[in-house]
mmCIF file with all atom_site columns, C-alpha atoms in Angstrom:
data_model
loop_
_atom_site.group_PDB
_atom_site.id
_atom_site.type_symbol
_atom_site.label_atom_id
_atom_site.label_alt_id
_atom_site.label_comp_id
_atom_site.label_asym_id
_atom_site.label_entity_id
_atom_site.label_seq_id
_atom_site.pdbx_PDB_ins_code
_atom_site.Cartn_x
_atom_site.Cartn_y
_atom_site.Cartn_z
_atom_site.occupancy
_atom_site.B_iso_or_equiv
_atom_site.pdbx_formal_charge
_atom_site.auth_seq_id
_atom_site.auth_comp_id
_atom_site.auth_asym_id
_atom_site.auth_atom_id
_atom_site.pdbx_PDB_model_num
ATOM 1   C CA . UNK A 1 1   ? 5.378   10.056  -32.684 1.00 0.00 ? 244 UNK A CA 1
ATOM 2   C CA . UNK A 1 2   ? 1.843   7.765   -31.663 1.00 0.00 ? 245 UNK A CA 1
ATOM 3   C CA . UNK A 1 3   ? -1.181  9.355   -30.593 1.00 0.00 ? 246 UNK A CA 1
ATOM 4   C CA . UNK A 1 4   ? -3.822  6.497   -28.158 1.00 0.00 ? 247 UNK A CA 1
ATOM 5   C CA . UNK A 1 5   ? -7.504  7.145   -28.262 1.00 0.00 ? 248 UNK A CA 1
ATOM 6   C CA . UNK A 1 6   ? -9.182  6.459   -25.210 1.00 0.00 ? 249 UNK A CA 1
ATOM 7   C CA . UNK A 1 7   ? -13.352 6.956   -24.892 1.00 0.00 ? 250 UNK A CA 1
ATOM 8   C CA . UNK A 1 8   ? -14.193 11.004  -22.959 1.00 0.00 ? 251 UNK A CA 1
ATOM 9   C CA . UNK A 1 9   ? -16.402 8.707   -20.813 1.00 0.00 ? 252 UNK A CA 1
ATOM 10  C CA . UNK A 1 10  ? -18.262 5.450   -20.436 1.00 0.00 ? 253 UNK A CA 1
ATOM 11  C CA . UNK A 1 11  ? -20.832 4.460   -18.207 1.00 0.00 ? 254 UNK A CA 1
ATOM 12  C CA . UNK A 1 12  ? -22.754 1.818   -16.259 1.00 0.00 ? 255 UNK A CA 1
ATOM 13  C CA . UNK A 1 13  ? -23.894 -0.314  -13.344 1.00 0.00 ? 256 UNK A CA 1
ATOM 14  C CA . UNK A 1 14  ? -22.819 -1.436  -10.498 1.00 0.00 ? 257 UNK A CA 1
ATOM 15  C CA . UNK A 1 15  ? -22.347 -5.143  -10.756 1.00 0.00 ? 258 UNK A CA 1
ATOM 16  C CA . UNK A 1 16  ? -21.705 -4.980  -14.840 1.00 0.00 ? 259 UNK A CA 1
ATOM 17  C CA . UNK A 1 17  ? -19.056 -5.711  -17.103 1.00 0.00 ? 260 UNK A CA 1
ATOM 18  C CA . UNK A 1 18  ? -17.565 -2.756  -19.344 1.00 0.00 ? 261 UNK A CA 1
ATOM 19  C CA . UNK A 1 19  ? -14.557 -2.649  -21.830 1.00 0.00 ? 262 UNK A CA 1
ATOM 20  C CA . UNK A 1 20  ? -12.608 0.215   -21.904 1.00 0.00 ? 263 UNK A CA 1
ATOM 21  C CA . UNK A 1 21  ? -10.882 0.448   -25.102 1.00 0.00 ? 264 UNK A CA 1
ATOM 22  C CA . UNK A 1 22  ? -7.073  2.699   -26.506 1.00 0.00 ? 265 UNK A CA 1
ATOM 23  C CA . UNK A 1 23  ? -6.525  2.845   -29.971 1.00 0.00 ? 266 UNK A CA 1
ATOM 24  C CA . UNK A 1 24  ? -2.755  3.530   -31.525 1.00 0.00 ? 267 UNK A CA 1
ATOM 25  C CA . UNK A 1 25  ? -3.036  6.028   -34.163 1.00 0.00 ? 268 UNK A CA 1
ATOM 26  C CA . UNK A 1 26  ? 0.305   4.510   -36.023 1.00 0.00 ? 269 UNK A CA 1
ATOM 27  C CA . UNK A 1 27  ? 2.411   1.802   -35.406 1.00 0.00 ? 270 UNK A CA 1
ATOM 28  C CA . UNK A 1 28  ? 1.472   -1.944  -34.001 1.00 0.00 ? 271 UNK A CA 1
ATOM 29  C CA . UNK A 1 29  ? -0.467  -2.211  -30.777 1.00 0.00 ? 272 UNK A CA 1
ATOM 30  C CA . UNK A 1 30  ? 1.127   -5.577  -30.021 1.00 0.00 ? 273 UNK A CA 1
ATOM 31  C CA . UNK A 1 31  ? 4.856   -3.786  -30.568 1.00 0.00 ? 274 UNK A CA 1
ATOM 32  C CA . UNK A 1 32  ? 4.710   -2.150  -27.285 1.00 0.00 ? 275 UNK A CA 1
ATOM 33  C CA . UNK A 1 33  ? 3.242   -3.852  -23.989 1.00 0.00 ? 276 UNK A CA 1
ATOM 34  C CA . UNK A 1 34  ? 0.454   -1.567  -22.770 1.00 0.00 ? 277 UNK A CA 1
ATOM 35  C CA . UNK A 1 35  ? 0.041   -0.329  -19.039 1.00 0.00 ? 278 UNK A CA 1
ATOM 36  C CA . UNK A 1 36  ? -3.330  0.891   -17.756 1.00 0.00 ? 279 UNK A CA 1
ATOM 37  C CA . UNK A 1 37  ? -3.620  3.243   -14.526 1.00 0.00 ? 280 UNK A CA 1
ATOM 38  C CA . UNK A 1 38  ? -6.468  4.137   -12.235 1.00 0.00 ? 281 UNK A CA 1
ATOM 39  C CA . UNK A 1 39  ? -6.931  7.210   -10.405 1.00 0.00 ? 282 UNK A CA 1
ATOM 40  C CA . UNK A 1 40  ? -9.146  8.533   -8.105  1.00 0.00 ? 283 UNK A CA 1
ATOM 41  C CA . UNK A 1 41  ? -10.379 11.846  -7.145  1.00 0.00 ? 284 UNK A CA 1
ATOM 42  C CA . UNK A 1 42  ? -7.953  13.546  -5.622  1.00 0.00 ? 285 UNK A CA 1
ATOM 43  C CA . UNK A 1 43  ? -4.971  10.606  -5.869  1.00 0.00 ? 286 UNK A CA 1
ATOM 44  C CA . UNK A 1 44  ? -2.312  9.601   -7.873  1.00 0.00 ? 287 UNK A CA 1
ATOM 45  C CA . UNK A 1 45  ? -2.227  6.738   -10.681 1.00 0.00 ? 288 UNK A CA 1
ATOM 46  C CA . UNK A 1 46  ? -1.531  3.384   -9.475  1.00 0.00 ? 289 UNK A CA 1
ATOM 47  C CA . UNK A 1 47  ? -1.216  0.652   -12.054 1.00 0.00 ? 290 UNK A CA 1
ATOM 48  C CA . UNK A 1 48  ? -4.070  -2.154  -12.483 1.00 0.00 ? 291 UNK A CA 1
ATOM 49  C CA . UNK A 1 49  ? -2.545  -3.458  -15.758 1.00 0.00 ? 292 UNK A CA 1
ATOM 50  C CA . UNK A 1 50  ? 1.110   -3.892  -16.730 1.00 0.00 ? 293 UNK A CA 1
ATOM 51  C CA . UNK A 1 51  ? 2.172   -5.656  -19.551 1.00 0.00 ? 294 UNK A CA 1
ATOM 52  C CA . UNK A 1 52  ? -0.658  -5.565  -21.583 1.00 0.00 ? 295 UNK A CA 1
ATOM 53  C CA . UNK A 1 53  ? -2.103  -8.151  -19.595 1.00 0.00 ? 296 UNK A CA 1
ATOM 54  C CA . UNK A 1 54  ? -0.171  -8.720  -15.898 1.00 0.00 ? 297 UNK A CA 1
ATOM 55  C CA . UNK A 1 55  ? -2.272  -7.138  -12.896 1.00 0.00 ? 298 UNK A CA 1
ATOM 56  C CA . UNK A 1 56  ? 0.313   -5.944  -10.041 1.00 0.00 ? 299 UNK A CA 1
ATOM 57  C CA . UNK A 1 57  ? -0.570  -7.686  -6.752  1.00 0.00 ? 300 UNK A CA 1
ATOM 58  C CA . UNK A 1 58  ? -3.251  -6.467  -4.696  1.00 0.00 ? 301 UNK A CA 1
ATOM 59  C CA . UNK A 1 59  ? -5.758  -5.804  -7.522  1.00 0.00 ? 302 UNK A CA 1
ATOM 60  C CA . UNK A 1 60  ? -8.581  -8.531  -7.845  1.00 0.00 ? 303 UNK A CA 1
ATOM 61  C CA . UNK A 1 61  ? -8.834  -10.133 -10.515 1.00 0.00 ? 304 UNK A CA 1
ATOM 62  C CA . UNK A 1 62  ? -12.310 -8.739  -12.014 1.00 0.00 ? 305 UNK A CA 1
ATOM 63  C CA . UNK A 1 63  ? -9.077  -6.423  -13.279 1.00 0.00 ? 306 UNK A CA 1
ATOM 64  C CA . UNK A 1 64  ? -8.050  -7.646  -17.105 1.00 0.00 ? 307 UNK A CA 1
ATOM 65  C CA . UNK A 1 65  ? -6.341  -6.657  -20.291 1.00 0.00 ? 308 UNK A CA 1
ATOM 66  C CA . UNK A 1 66  ? -5.683  -7.340  -23.787 1.00 0.00 ? 309 UNK A CA 1
ATOM 67  C CA . UNK A 1 67  ? -4.350  -6.173  -26.698 1.00 0.00 ? 310 UNK A CA 1
ATOM 68  C CA . UNK A 1 68  ? -5.380  -6.464  -30.197 1.00 0.00 ? 311 UNK A CA 1
ATOM 69  C CA . UNK A 1 69  ? -3.885  -6.250  -32.863 1.00 0.00 ? 312 UNK A CA 1
ATOM 70  C CA . UNK A 1 70  ? -6.619  -6.658  -36.089 1.00 0.00 ? 313 UNK A CA 1
ATOM 71  C CA . UNK A 1 71  ? -8.221  -3.106  -34.202 1.00 0.00 ? 314 UNK A CA 1
ATOM 72  C CA . UNK A 1 72  ? -5.117  -2.033  -33.209 1.00 0.00 ? 315 UNK A CA 1
ATOM 73  C CA . UNK A 1 73  ? -6.378  -0.936  -29.754 1.00 0.00 ? 316 UNK A CA 1
ATOM 74  C CA . UNK A 1 74  ? -5.720  -1.956  -26.005 1.00 0.00 ? 317 UNK A CA 1
ATOM 75  C CA . UNK A 1 75  ? -8.949  -3.053  -24.106 1.00 0.00 ? 318 UNK A CA 1
ATOM 76  C CA . UNK A 1 76  ? -9.305  -2.879  -20.473 1.00 0.00 ? 319 UNK A CA 1
ATOM 77  C CA . UNK A 1 77  ? -12.096 -5.052  -18.772 1.00 0.00 ? 320 UNK A CA 1
ATOM 78  C CA . UNK A 1 78  ? -13.784 -4.571  -15.459 1.00 0.00 ? 321 UNK A CA 1
ATOM 79  C CA . UNK A 1 79  ? -16.480 -6.897  -14.327 1.00 0.00 ? 322 UNK A CA 1
ATOM 80  C CA . UNK A 1 80  ? -18.438 -6.948  -11.179 1.00 0.00 ? 323 UNK A CA 1
ATOM 81  C CA . UNK A 1 81  ? -18.503 -2.636  -11.558 1.00 0.00 ? 324 UNK A CA 1
ATOM 82  C CA . UNK A 1 82  ? -18.194 -1.388  -7.835  1.00 0.00 ? 325 UNK A CA 1
ATOM 83  C CA . UNK A 1 83  ? -18.734 1.992   -6.562  1.00 0.00 ? 326 UNK A CA 1
ATOM 84  C CA . UNK A 1 84  ? -14.961 2.239   -6.195  1.00 0.00 ? 327 UNK A CA 1
ATOM 85  C CA . UNK A 1 85  ? -14.362 1.263   -9.612  1.00 0.00 ? 328 UNK A CA 1
ATOM 86  C CA . UNK A 1 86  ? -15.844 4.743   -10.407 1.00 0.00 ? 329 UNK A CA 1
ATOM 87  C CA . UNK A 1 87  ? -12.094 6.966   -11.374 1.00 0.00 ? 330 UNK A CA 1
ATOM 88  C CA . UNK A 1 88  ? -10.065 7.983   -14.580 1.00 0.00 ? 331 UNK A CA 1
ATOM 89  C CA . UNK A 1 89  ? -8.414  4.805   -16.309 1.00 0.00 ? 332 UNK A CA 1
ATOM 90  C CA . UNK A 1 90  ? -5.728  5.610   -18.660 1.00 0.00 ? 333 UNK A CA 1
ATOM 91  C CA . UNK A 1 91  ? -3.816  3.889   -20.987 1.00 0.00 ? 334 UNK A CA 1
ATOM 92  C CA . UNK A 1 92  ? -0.123  4.119   -21.930 1.00 0.00 ? 335 UNK A CA 1
ATOM 93  C CA . UNK A 1 93  ? 2.267   3.011   -24.366 1.00 0.00 ? 336 UNK A CA 1
ATOM 94  C CA . UNK A 1 94  ? 5.570   3.355   -26.208 1.00 0.00 ? 337 UNK A CA 1
ATOM 95  C CA . UNK A 1 95  ? 7.855   3.640   -28.992 1.00 0.00 ? 338 UNK A CA 1
ATOM 96  C CA . UNK A 1 96  ? 11.405  4.788   -29.795 1.00 0.00 ? 339 UNK A CA 1
ATOM 97  C CA . UNK A 1 97  ? 12.282  5.770   -25.858 1.00 0.00 ? 340 UNK A CA 1
ATOM 98  C CA . UNK A 1 98  ? 9.051   7.871   -26.052 1.00 0.00 ? 341 UNK A CA 1
ATOM 99  C CA . UNK A 1 99  ? 5.852   6.904   -23.354 1.00 0.00 ? 342 UNK A CA 1
ATOM 100 C CA . UNK A 1 100 ? 2.778   7.693   -24.762 1.00 0.00 ? 343 UNK A CA 1
ATOM 101 C CA . UNK A 1 101 ? -0.794  8.228   -22.662 1.00 0.00 ? 344 UNK A CA 1
ATOM 102 C CA . UNK A 1 102 ? -4.398  8.045   -23.565 1.00 0.00 ? 345 UNK A CA 1
ATOM 103 C CA . UNK A 1 103 ? -6.135  11.017  -23.643 1.00 0.00 ? 346 UNK A CA 1
ATOM 104 C CA . UNK A 1 104 ? -8.482  9.323   -20.360 1.00 0.00 ? 347 UNK A CA 1
ATOM 105 C CA . UNK A 1 105 ? -11.519 7.528   -19.374 1.00 0.00 ? 348 UNK A CA 1
ATOM 106 C CA . UNK A 1 106 ? -13.586 8.769   -16.907 1.00 0.00 ? 349 UNK A CA 1
ATOM 107 C CA . UNK A 1 107 ? -15.745 5.300   -15.294 1.00 0.00 ? 350 UNK A CA 1
ATOM 108 C CA . UNK A 1 108 ? -18.930 6.578   -14.060 1.00 0.00 ? 351 UNK A CA 1
ATOM 109 C CA . UNK A 1 109 ? -20.946 3.795   -12.095 1.00 0.00 ? 352 UNK A CA 1
ATOM 110 C CA . UNK A 1 110 ? -24.236 4.140   -11.139 1.00 0.00 ? 353 UNK A CA 1
ATOM 111 C CA . UNK B 2 1   ? 8.978   0.678   0.762   1.00 0.00 ? 112 UNK B CA 1
ATOM 112 C CA . UNK B 2 2   ? 9.984   2.868   -1.706  1.00 0.00 ? 113 UNK B CA 1
ATOM 113 C CA . UNK B 2 3   ? 8.403   6.814   -1.240  1.00 0.00 ? 114 UNK B CA 1
ATOM 114 C CA . UNK B 2 4   ? 8.721   9.600   -3.581  1.00 0.00 ? 115 UNK B CA 1
ATOM 115 C CA . UNK B 2 5   ? 8.194   12.854  -2.343  1.00 0.00 ? 116 UNK B CA 1
ATOM 116 C CA . UNK B 2 6   ? 8.152   16.184  -4.690  1.00 0.00 ? 117 UNK B CA 1
ATOM 117 C CA . UNK B 2 7   ? 8.883   19.455  -3.448  1.00 0.00 ? 118 UNK B CA 1
ATOM 118 C CA . UNK B 2 8   ? 9.882   22.943  -5.325  1.00 0.00 ? 119 UNK B CA 1
ATOM 119 C CA . UNK B 2 9   ? 8.111   26.343  -5.159  1.00 0.00 ? 120 UNK B CA 1
ATOM 120 C CA . UNK B 2 10  ? 4.518   26.180  -5.923  1.00 0.00 ? 121 UNK B CA 1
ATOM 121 C CA . UNK B 2 11  ? 4.447   29.904  -7.709  1.00 0.00 ? 122 UNK B CA 1
ATOM 122 C CA . UNK B 2 12  ? 6.559   29.833  -10.580 1.00 0.00 ? 123 UNK B CA 1
ATOM 123 C CA . UNK B 2 13  ? 6.619   33.331  -13.132 1.00 0.00 ? 124 UNK B CA 1
ATOM 124 C CA . UNK B 2 14  ? 6.208   33.415  -16.909 1.00 0.00 ? 125 UNK B CA 1
ATOM 125 C CA . UNK B 2 15  ? 9.785   32.878  -18.454 1.00 0.00 ? 126 UNK B CA 1
ATOM 126 C CA . UNK B 2 16  ? 10.979  32.161  -15.905 1.00 0.00 ? 127 UNK B CA 1
ATOM 127 C CA . UNK B 2 17  ? 12.720  28.150  -14.288 1.00 0.00 ? 128 UNK B CA 1
ATOM 128 C CA . UNK B 2 18  ? 10.867  25.547  -13.432 1.00 0.00 ? 129 UNK B CA 1
ATOM 129 C CA . UNK B 2 19  ? 12.827  23.926  -10.663 1.00 0.00 ? 130 UNK B CA 1
ATOM 130 C CA . UNK B 2 20  ? 11.319  20.381  -8.640  1.00 0.00 ? 131 UNK B CA 1
ATOM 131 C CA . UNK B 2 21  ? 13.187  17.672  -6.741  1.00 0.00 ? 132 UNK B CA 1
ATOM 132 C CA . UNK B 2 22  ? 11.965  13.908  -5.987  1.00 0.00 ? 133 UNK B CA 1
ATOM 133 C CA . UNK B 2 23  ? 13.225  13.001  -3.068  1.00 0.00 ? 134 UNK B CA 1
ATOM 134 C CA . UNK B 2 24  ? 13.261  9.417   -2.917  1.00 0.00 ? 135 UNK B CA 1
ATOM 135 C CA . UNK B 2 25  ? 12.068  7.232   0.477   1.00 0.00 ? 136 UNK B CA 1
ATOM 136 C CA . UNK B 2 26  ? 13.210  3.019   1.614   1.00 0.00 ? 137 UNK B CA 1
ATOM 137 C CA . UNK B 2 27  ? 14.848  2.337   -1.143  1.00 0.00 ? 138 UNK B CA 1
ATOM 138 C CA . UNK B 2 28  ? 17.862  3.494   -3.954  1.00 0.00 ? 139 UNK B CA 1
ATOM 139 C CA . UNK B 2 29  ? 17.845  5.335   -6.248  1.00 0.00 ? 140 UNK B CA 1
ATOM 140 C CA . UNK B 2 30  ? 20.226  2.928   -8.272  1.00 0.00 ? 141 UNK B CA 1
ATOM 141 C CA . UNK B 2 31  ? 19.308  0.121   -10.767 1.00 0.00 ? 142 UNK B CA 1
ATOM 142 C CA . UNK B 2 32  ? 16.268  1.868   -11.669 1.00 0.00 ? 143 UNK B CA 1
ATOM 143 C CA . UNK B 2 33  ? 14.686  4.691   -14.124 1.00 0.00 ? 144 UNK B CA 1
ATOM 144 C CA . UNK B 2 34  ? 12.943  7.564   -12.913 1.00 0.00 ? 145 UNK B CA 1
ATOM 145 C CA . UNK B 2 35  ? 10.847  9.994   -14.732 1.00 0.00 ? 146 UNK B CA 1
ATOM 146 C CA . UNK B 2 36  ? 8.513   12.833  -14.498 1.00 0.00 ? 147 UNK B CA 1
ATOM 147 C CA . UNK B 2 37  ? 4.357   13.199  -15.764 1.00 0.00 ? 148 UNK B CA 1
ATOM 148 C CA . UNK B 2 38  ? 2.167   16.231  -14.845 1.00 0.00 ? 149 UNK B CA 1
ATOM 149 C CA . UNK B 2 39  ? -1.370  16.711  -15.126 1.00 0.00 ? 150 UNK B CA 1
ATOM 150 C CA . UNK B 2 40  ? -2.839  20.182  -15.895 1.00 0.00 ? 151 UNK B CA 1
ATOM 151 C CA . UNK B 2 41  ? -6.057  20.803  -14.472 1.00 0.00 ? 152 UNK B CA 1
ATOM 152 C CA . UNK B 2 42  ? -9.225  19.045  -15.588 1.00 0.00 ? 153 UNK B CA 1
ATOM 153 C CA . UNK B 2 43  ? -7.101  17.195  -17.816 1.00 0.00 ? 154 UNK B CA 1
ATOM 154 C CA . UNK B 2 44  ? -4.893  14.096  -18.262 1.00 0.00 ? 155 UNK B CA 1
ATOM 155 C CA . UNK B 2 45  ? -1.559  12.418  -17.503 1.00 0.00 ? 156 UNK B CA 1
ATOM 156 C CA . UNK B 2 46  ? 1.760   14.232  -19.670 1.00 0.00 ? 157 UNK B CA 1
ATOM 157 C CA . UNK B 2 47  ? 4.574   12.582  -19.735 1.00 0.00 ? 158 UNK B CA 1
ATOM 158 C CA . UNK B 2 48  ? 7.708   14.788  -19.651 1.00 0.00 ? 159 UNK B CA 1
ATOM 159 C CA . UNK B 2 49  ? 10.927  12.498  -19.540 1.00 0.00 ? 160 UNK B CA 1
ATOM 160 C CA . UNK B 2 50  ? 12.714  9.860   -17.628 1.00 0.00 ? 161 UNK B CA 1
ATOM 161 C CA . UNK B 2 51  ? 16.314  9.893   -16.204 1.00 0.00 ? 162 UNK B CA 1
ATOM 162 C CA . UNK B 2 52  ? 18.034  6.483   -15.824 1.00 0.00 ? 163 UNK B CA 1
ATOM 163 C CA . UNK B 2 53  ? 19.757  6.439   -12.266 1.00 0.00 ? 164 UNK B CA 1
ATOM 164 C CA . UNK B 2 54  ? 23.089  6.365   -14.547 1.00 0.00 ? 165 UNK B CA 1
ATOM 165 C CA . UNK B 2 55  ? 22.099  9.639   -16.224 1.00 0.00 ? 166 UNK B CA 1
ATOM 166 C CA . UNK B 2 56  ? 20.940  8.864   -19.591 1.00 0.00 ? 167 UNK B CA 1
ATOM 167 C CA . UNK B 2 57  ? 17.440  10.794  -20.415 1.00 0.00 ? 168 UNK B CA 1
ATOM 168 C CA . UNK B 2 58  ? 14.790  10.860  -22.041 1.00 0.00 ? 169 UNK B CA 1
ATOM 169 C CA . UNK B 2 59  ? 12.434  13.360  -23.210 1.00 0.00 ? 170 UNK B CA 1
ATOM 170 C CA . UNK B 2 60  ? 8.908   14.494  -24.661 1.00 0.00 ? 171 UNK B CA 1
ATOM 171 C CA . UNK B 2 61  ? 9.858   15.763  -28.406 1.00 0.00 ? 172 UNK B CA 1
ATOM 172 C CA . UNK B 2 62  ? 7.385   18.402  -27.228 1.00 0.00 ? 173 UNK B CA 1
ATOM 173 C CA . UNK B 2 63  ? 9.310   19.541  -24.171 1.00 0.00 ? 174 UNK B CA 1
ATOM 174 C CA . UNK B 2 64  ? 12.277  18.695  -24.859 1.00 0.00 ? 175 UNK B CA 1
ATOM 175 C CA . UNK B 2 65  ? 14.394  22.307  -26.104 1.00 0.00 ? 176 UNK B CA 1
ATOM 176 C CA . UNK B 2 66  ? 13.080  22.975  -22.324 1.00 0.00 ? 177 UNK B CA 1
ATOM 177 C CA . UNK B 2 67  ? 13.327  20.131  -20.385 1.00 0.00 ? 178 UNK B CA 1
ATOM 178 C CA . UNK B 2 68  ? 16.103  18.360  -18.264 1.00 0.00 ? 179 UNK B CA 1
ATOM 179 C CA . UNK B 2 69  ? 16.206  15.382  -15.943 1.00 0.00 ? 180 UNK B CA 1
ATOM 180 C CA . UNK B 2 70  ? 19.025  15.174  -13.505 1.00 0.00 ? 181 UNK B CA 1
ATOM 181 C CA . UNK B 2 71  ? 19.509  12.704  -10.970 1.00 0.00 ? 182 UNK B CA 1
ATOM 182 C CA . UNK B 2 72  ? 21.398  12.911  -7.950  1.00 0.00 ? 183 UNK B CA 1
ATOM 183 C CA . UNK B 2 73  ? 22.568  9.180   -6.192  1.00 0.00 ? 184 UNK B CA 1
ATOM 184 C CA . UNK B 2 74  ? 24.665  10.648  -3.163  1.00 0.00 ? 185 UNK B CA 1
ATOM 185 C CA . UNK B 2 75  ? 21.391  12.514  -1.975  1.00 0.00 ? 186 UNK B CA 1
ATOM 186 C CA . UNK B 2 76  ? 18.439  9.944   -3.119  1.00 0.00 ? 187 UNK B CA 1
ATOM 187 C CA . UNK B 2 77  ? 16.809  12.550  -5.455  1.00 0.00 ? 188 UNK B CA 1
ATOM 188 C CA . UNK B 2 78  ? 16.376  13.475  -9.108  1.00 0.00 ? 189 UNK B CA 1
ATOM 189 C CA . UNK B 2 79  ? 15.532  16.915  -10.399 1.00 0.00 ? 190 UNK B CA 1
ATOM 190 C CA . UNK B 2 80  ? 13.305  18.520  -13.336 1.00 0.00 ? 191 UNK B CA 1
ATOM 191 C CA . UNK B 2 81  ? 14.485  21.377  -15.107 1.00 0.00 ? 192 UNK B CA 1
ATOM 192 C CA . UNK B 2 82  ? 11.633  23.573  -17.455 1.00 0.00 ? 193 UNK B CA 1
ATOM 193 C CA . UNK B 2 83  ? 12.565  26.731  -18.887 1.00 0.00 ? 194 UNK B CA 1
ATOM 194 C CA . UNK B 2 84  ? 10.921  29.565  -20.648 1.00 0.00 ? 195 UNK B CA 1
ATOM 195 C CA . UNK B 2 85  ? 7.839   28.356  -18.312 1.00 0.00 ? 196 UNK B CA 1
ATOM 196 C CA . UNK B 2 86  ? 4.254   29.793  -19.403 1.00 0.00 ? 197 UNK B CA 1
ATOM 197 C CA . UNK B 2 87  ? 0.668   29.331  -18.007 1.00 0.00 ? 198 UNK B CA 1
ATOM 198 C CA . UNK B 2 88  ? 0.336   26.303  -20.292 1.00 0.00 ? 199 UNK B CA 1
ATOM 199 C CA . UNK B 2 89  ? 2.942   24.552  -17.635 1.00 0.00 ? 200 UNK B CA 1
ATOM 200 C CA . UNK B 2 90  ? 0.771   24.937  -14.975 1.00 0.00 ? 201 UNK B CA 1
ATOM 201 C CA . UNK B 2 91  ? 0.072   21.460  -13.320 1.00 0.00 ? 202 UNK B CA 1
ATOM 202 C CA . UNK B 2 92  ? 0.236   18.947  -10.839 1.00 0.00 ? 203 UNK B CA 1
ATOM 203 C CA . UNK B 2 93  ? 3.631   17.246  -11.575 1.00 0.00 ? 204 UNK B CA 1
ATOM 204 C CA . UNK B 2 94  ? 4.712   14.246  -10.958 1.00 0.00 ? 205 UNK B CA 1
ATOM 205 C CA . UNK B 2 95  ? 7.289   11.732  -9.801  1.00 0.00 ? 206 UNK B CA 1
ATOM 206 C CA . UNK B 2 96  ? 7.844   8.308   -10.491 1.00 0.00 ? 207 UNK B CA 1
ATOM 207 C CA . UNK B 2 97  ? 9.900   5.816   -10.277 1.00 0.00 ? 208 UNK B CA 1
ATOM 208 C CA . UNK B 2 98  ? 9.916   2.805   -13.748 1.00 0.00 ? 209 UNK B CA 1
ATOM 209 C CA . UNK B 2 99  ? 9.278   -0.959  -12.698 1.00 0.00 ? 210 UNK B CA 1
ATOM 210 C CA . UNK B 2 100 ? 11.930  -3.924  -11.713 1.00 0.00 ? 211 UNK B CA 1
ATOM 211 C CA . UNK B 2 101 ? 10.788  -6.518  -14.346 1.00 0.00 ? 212 UNK B CA 1
ATOM 212 C CA . UNK B 2 102 ? 12.964  -9.046  -13.241 1.00 0.00 ? 213 UNK B CA 1
ATOM 213 C CA . UNK B 2 103 ? 16.878  -10.135 -13.263 1.00 0.00 ? 214 UNK B CA 1
ATOM 214 C CA . UNK B 2 104 ? 18.480  -7.410  -14.414 1.00 0.00 ? 215 UNK B CA 1
ATOM 215 C CA . UNK B 2 105 ? 15.437  -5.736  -16.142 1.00 0.00 ? 216 UNK B CA 1
ATOM 216 C CA . UNK B 2 106 ? 14.407  -2.475  -15.634 1.00 0.00 ? 217 UNK B CA 1
ATOM 217 C CA . UNK B 2 107 ? 12.105  -1.040  -17.643 1.00 0.00 ? 218 UNK B CA 1
ATOM 218 C CA . UNK B 2 108 ? 10.984  2.889   -17.857 1.00 0.00 ? 219 UNK B CA 1
ATOM 219 C CA . UNK B 2 109 ? 8.145   2.396   -19.805 1.00 0.00 ? 220 UNK B CA 1
ATOM 220 C CA . UNK B 2 110 ? 6.137   1.006   -16.772 1.00 0.00 ? 221 UNK B CA 1
ATOM 221 C CA . UNK B 2 111 ? 5.453   3.476   -13.509 1.00 0.00 ? 222 UNK B CA 1
ATOM 222 C CA . UNK B 2 112 ? 5.043   1.706   -10.667 1.00 0.00 ? 223 UNK B CA 1
ATOM 223 C CA . UNK B 2 113 ? 5.278   3.983   -7.443  1.00 0.00 ? 224 UNK B CA 1
ATOM 224 C CA . UNK B 2 114 ? 4.289   7.393   -7.909  1.00 0.00 ? 225 UNK B CA 1
ATOM 225 C CA . UNK B 2 115 ? 4.598   10.647  -5.403  1.00 0.00 ? 226 UNK B CA 1
ATOM 226 C CA . UNK B 2 116 ? 1.566   12.375  -4.511  1.00 0.00 ? 227 UNK B CA 1
ATOM 227 C CA . UNK B 2 117 ? 2.714   15.272  -6.339  1.00 0.00 ? 228 UNK B CA 1
ATOM 228 C CA . UNK B 2 118 ? 3.341   18.906  -6.116  1.00 0.00 ? 229 UNK B CA 1
ATOM 229 C CA . UNK B 2 119 ? 0.801   21.751  -8.329  1.00 0.00 ? 230 UNK B CA 1
ATOM 230 C CA . UNK B 2 120 ? 2.854   24.289  -10.167 1.00 0.00 ? 231 UNK B CA 1
ATOM 231 C CA . UNK B 2 121 ? 1.395   27.448  -11.140 1.00 0.00 ? 232 UNK B CA 1
ATOM 232 C CA . UNK B 2 122 ? 2.188   29.665  -13.624 1.00 0.00 ? 233 UNK B CA 1
ATOM 233 C CA . UNK B 2 123 ? 1.703   33.179  -12.872 1.00 0.00 ? 234 UNK B CA 1
ATOM 234 C CA . UNK B 2 124 ? 2.681   37.306  -12.665 1.00 0.00 ? 235 UNK B CA 1
#
């Protein structure tokens, strides 16, 4: 099966914009939807983006998702960073009825 | 609003079978896909597998030989059994619900409701 590779950690300042990447190792990133989950310390993951670029109700429009076939990767962009955005972010996709998570990116807002 | 609650032993001996149940409240188990995800201490998320309300399943290939996920619609719960456990199976185990993508569309691939998780330690 394929892997999803995410940078281990990213830091950015409050008010800035950050983009988290998720690269698919084999197969096309555009073939199957990508989801993004946010996990704050001590909490269960919650969805911030599903089906590549859709936001669940309640997720601010500061969060946006995209996929790029040329780099075979998905991206999560968070604008207007606040300290509440500090969390682990996981991308997730699937193929042949198998679900795969990326290793996660720890976002630090300082 | 649907809620999920994991339950089961917090301590399992090596080589034995881990058994967990996820009770669904506030909604029916019918029509949806239900998954188990785990997270070893300090590590990332790992998909274990899913069960459809009808009973069909799909498992992580790396765990397939040891995993069984089943559903009991009469009790509104689904269960995980993982055999021959080792210390590597020590983790926080989450149960999740797949999303309703509209009309007759239900997907196992976007997990939109998560339980709070239950910690399972494998140790003698």
